[in-house]
JSON list of C-alpha atoms in Angstrom, two decimals:
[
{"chain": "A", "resi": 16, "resn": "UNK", "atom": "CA", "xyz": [20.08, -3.00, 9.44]},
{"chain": "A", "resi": 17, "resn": "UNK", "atom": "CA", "xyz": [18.45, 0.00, 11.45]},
{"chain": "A", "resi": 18, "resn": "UNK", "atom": "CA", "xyz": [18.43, 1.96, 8.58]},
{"chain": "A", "resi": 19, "resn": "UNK", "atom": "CA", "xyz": [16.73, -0.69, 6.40]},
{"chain": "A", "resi": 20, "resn": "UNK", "atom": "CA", "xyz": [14.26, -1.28, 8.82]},
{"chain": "A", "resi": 21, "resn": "UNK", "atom": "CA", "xyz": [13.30, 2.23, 9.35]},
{"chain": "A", "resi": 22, "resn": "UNK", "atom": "CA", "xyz": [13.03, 3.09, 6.13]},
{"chain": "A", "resi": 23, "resn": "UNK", "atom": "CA", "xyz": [10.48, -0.20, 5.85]},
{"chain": "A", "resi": 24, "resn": "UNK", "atom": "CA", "xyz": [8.45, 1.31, 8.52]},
{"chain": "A", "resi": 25, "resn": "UNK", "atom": "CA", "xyz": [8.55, 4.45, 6.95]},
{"chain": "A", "resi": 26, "resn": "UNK", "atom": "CA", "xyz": [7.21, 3.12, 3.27]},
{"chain": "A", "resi": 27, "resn": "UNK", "atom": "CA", "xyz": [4.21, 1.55, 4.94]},
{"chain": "A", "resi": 28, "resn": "UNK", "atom": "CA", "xyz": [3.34, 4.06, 7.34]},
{"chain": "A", "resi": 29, "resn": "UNK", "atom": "CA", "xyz": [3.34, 6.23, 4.23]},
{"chain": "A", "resi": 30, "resn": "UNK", "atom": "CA", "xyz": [1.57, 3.82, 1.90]},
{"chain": "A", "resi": 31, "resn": "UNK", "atom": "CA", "xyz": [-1.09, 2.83, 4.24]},
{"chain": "A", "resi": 32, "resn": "UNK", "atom": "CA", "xyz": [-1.88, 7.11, 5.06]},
{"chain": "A", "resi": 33, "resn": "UNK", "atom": "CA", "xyz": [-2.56, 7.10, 1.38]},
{"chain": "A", "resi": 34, "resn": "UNK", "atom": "CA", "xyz": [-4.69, 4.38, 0.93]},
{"chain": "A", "resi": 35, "resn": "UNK", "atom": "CA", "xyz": [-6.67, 5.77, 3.73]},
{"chain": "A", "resi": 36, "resn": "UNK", "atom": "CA", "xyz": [-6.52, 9.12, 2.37]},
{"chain": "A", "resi": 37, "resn": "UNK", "atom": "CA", "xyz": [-8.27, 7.97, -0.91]},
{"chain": "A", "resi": 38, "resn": "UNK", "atom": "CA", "xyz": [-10.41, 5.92, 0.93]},
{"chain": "A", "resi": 39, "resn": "UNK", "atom": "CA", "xyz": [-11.81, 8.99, 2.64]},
{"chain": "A", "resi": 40, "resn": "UNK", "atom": "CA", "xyz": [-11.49, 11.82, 0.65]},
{"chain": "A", "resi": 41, "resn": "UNK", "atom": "CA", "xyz": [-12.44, 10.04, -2.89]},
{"chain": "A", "resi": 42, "resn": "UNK", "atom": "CA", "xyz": [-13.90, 6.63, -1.93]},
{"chain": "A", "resi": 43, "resn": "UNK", "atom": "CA", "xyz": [-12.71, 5.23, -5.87]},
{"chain": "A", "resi": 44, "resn": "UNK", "atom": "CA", "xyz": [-10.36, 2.44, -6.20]},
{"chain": "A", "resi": 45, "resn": "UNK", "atom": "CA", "xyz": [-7.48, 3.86, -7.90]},
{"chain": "A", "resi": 46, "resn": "UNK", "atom": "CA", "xyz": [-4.94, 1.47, -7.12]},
{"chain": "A", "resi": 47, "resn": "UNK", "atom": "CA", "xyz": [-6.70, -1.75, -8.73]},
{"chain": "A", "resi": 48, "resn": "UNK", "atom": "CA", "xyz": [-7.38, -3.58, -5.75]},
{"chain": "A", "resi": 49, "resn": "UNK", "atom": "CA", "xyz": [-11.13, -4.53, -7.02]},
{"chain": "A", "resi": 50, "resn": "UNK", "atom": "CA", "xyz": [-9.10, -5.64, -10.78]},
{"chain": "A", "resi": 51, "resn": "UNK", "atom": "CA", "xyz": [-7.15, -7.93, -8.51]},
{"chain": "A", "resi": 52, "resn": "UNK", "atom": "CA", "xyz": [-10.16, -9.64, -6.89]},
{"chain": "A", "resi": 53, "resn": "UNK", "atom": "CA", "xyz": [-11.53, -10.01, -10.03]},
{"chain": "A", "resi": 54, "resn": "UNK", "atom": "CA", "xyz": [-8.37, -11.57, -11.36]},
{"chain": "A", "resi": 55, "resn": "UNK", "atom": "CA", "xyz": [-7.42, -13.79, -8.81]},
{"chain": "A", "resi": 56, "resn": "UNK", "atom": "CA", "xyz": [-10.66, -14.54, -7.04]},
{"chain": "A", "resi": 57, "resn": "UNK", "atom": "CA", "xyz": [-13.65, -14.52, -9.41]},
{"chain": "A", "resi": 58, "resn": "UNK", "atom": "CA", "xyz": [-16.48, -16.08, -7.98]},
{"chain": "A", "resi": 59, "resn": "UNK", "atom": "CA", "xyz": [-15.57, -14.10, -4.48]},
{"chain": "A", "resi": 60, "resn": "UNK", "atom": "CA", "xyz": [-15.97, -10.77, -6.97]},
{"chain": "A", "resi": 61, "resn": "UNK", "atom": "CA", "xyz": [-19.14, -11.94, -8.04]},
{"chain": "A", "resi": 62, "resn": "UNK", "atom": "CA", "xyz": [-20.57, -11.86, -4.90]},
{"chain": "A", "resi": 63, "resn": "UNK", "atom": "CA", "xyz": [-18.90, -8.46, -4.02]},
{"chain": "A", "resi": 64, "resn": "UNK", "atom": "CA", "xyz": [-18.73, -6.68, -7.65]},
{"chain": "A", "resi": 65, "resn": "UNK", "atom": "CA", "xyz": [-22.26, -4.62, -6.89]},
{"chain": "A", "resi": 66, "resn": "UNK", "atom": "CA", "xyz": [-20.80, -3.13, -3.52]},
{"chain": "A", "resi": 67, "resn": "UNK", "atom": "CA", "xyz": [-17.09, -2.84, -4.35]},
{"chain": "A", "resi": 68, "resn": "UNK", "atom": "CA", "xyz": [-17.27, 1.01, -3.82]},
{"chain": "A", "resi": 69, "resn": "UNK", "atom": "CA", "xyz": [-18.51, 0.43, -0.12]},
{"chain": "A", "resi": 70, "resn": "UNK", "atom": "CA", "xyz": [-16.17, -2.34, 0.28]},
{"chain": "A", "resi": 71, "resn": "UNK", "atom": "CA", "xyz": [-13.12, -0.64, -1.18]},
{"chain": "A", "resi": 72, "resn": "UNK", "atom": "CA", "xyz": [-14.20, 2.70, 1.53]},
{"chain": "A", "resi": 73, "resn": "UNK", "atom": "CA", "xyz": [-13.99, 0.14, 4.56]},
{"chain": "A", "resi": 74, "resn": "UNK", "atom": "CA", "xyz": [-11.23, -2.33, 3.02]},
{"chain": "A", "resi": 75, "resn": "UNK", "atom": "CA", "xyz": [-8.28, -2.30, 5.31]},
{"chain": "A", "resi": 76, "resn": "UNK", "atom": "CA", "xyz": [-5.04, -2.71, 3.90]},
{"chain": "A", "resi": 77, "resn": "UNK", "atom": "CA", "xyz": [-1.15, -3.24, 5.39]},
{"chain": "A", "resi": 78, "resn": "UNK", "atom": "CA", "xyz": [1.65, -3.29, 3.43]},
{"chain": "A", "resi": 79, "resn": "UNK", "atom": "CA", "xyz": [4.70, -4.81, 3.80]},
{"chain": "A", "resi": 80, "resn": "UNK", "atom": "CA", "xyz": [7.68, -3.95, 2.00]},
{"chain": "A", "resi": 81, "resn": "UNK", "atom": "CA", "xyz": [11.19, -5.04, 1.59]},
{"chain": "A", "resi": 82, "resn": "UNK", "atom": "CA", "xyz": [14.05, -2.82, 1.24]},
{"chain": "A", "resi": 83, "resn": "UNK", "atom": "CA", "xyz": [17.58, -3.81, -0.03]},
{"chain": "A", "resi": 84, "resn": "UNK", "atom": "CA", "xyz": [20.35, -1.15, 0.90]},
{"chain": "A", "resi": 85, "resn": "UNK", "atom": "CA", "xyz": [23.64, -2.02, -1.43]},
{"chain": "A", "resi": 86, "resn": "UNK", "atom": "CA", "xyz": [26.47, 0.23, -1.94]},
{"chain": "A", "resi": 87, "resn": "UNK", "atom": "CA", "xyz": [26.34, 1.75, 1.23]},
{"chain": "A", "resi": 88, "resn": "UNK", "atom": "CA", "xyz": [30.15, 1.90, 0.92]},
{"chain": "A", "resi": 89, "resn": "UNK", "atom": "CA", "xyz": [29.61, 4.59, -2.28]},
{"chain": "A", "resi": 90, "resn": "UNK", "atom": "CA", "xyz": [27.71, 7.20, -0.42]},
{"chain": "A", "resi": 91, "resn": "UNK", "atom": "CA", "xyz": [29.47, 10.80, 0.05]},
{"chain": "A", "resi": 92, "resn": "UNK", "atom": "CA", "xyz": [28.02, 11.90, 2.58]},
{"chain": "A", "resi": 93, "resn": "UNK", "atom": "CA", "xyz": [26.04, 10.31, 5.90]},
{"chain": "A", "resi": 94, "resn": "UNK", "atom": "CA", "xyz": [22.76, 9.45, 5.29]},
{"chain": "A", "resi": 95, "resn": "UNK", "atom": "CA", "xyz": [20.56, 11.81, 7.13]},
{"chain": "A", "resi": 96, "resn": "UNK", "atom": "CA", "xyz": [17.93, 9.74, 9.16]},
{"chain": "A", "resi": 97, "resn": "UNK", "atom": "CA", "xyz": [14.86, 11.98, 10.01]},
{"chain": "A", "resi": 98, "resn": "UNK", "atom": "CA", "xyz": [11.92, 14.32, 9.31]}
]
């Protein structure tokens, strides 16, 4: 369980520092969040399609994943937990 949870917190520590990173350094929507807006909520991307770019560089986003650990039992060695 503390591995599983670690390993969560690790993933979206990770995933959000990217996000951010793009953000910053390229300001362009390269993970389809603005597609998905479009998709699922049309007339909110209509009001919002013009100034996606300056959205998308101030968007926040969180993640939260879900790890499954099976077949701990098959591992040679101890995982190594760590930088």
């Amino acid at each position: 369980e503390a591995l599983r949870k670690m390993a969560e917190e690790q993933l979206k520590s990770r995933l959000e520092e990217i996000v951010r990173k793009v953000q910053k350094d390229f300001g362009t929507d390269i993970f389809g969040f603005g597609d998905s807006f479009y998709r699922n909520l049309p007339k909110v991307w209509k009001g919002i399609e013009n100034e996606w770019d300056d959205i998308f560089k101030e968007l926040k986003v969180t993640f939260e994943p879900k790890i499954k650990i099976t077949h701990t039992g098959l591992l040679l060695e101890p995982v190594k937990m760590g930088d």
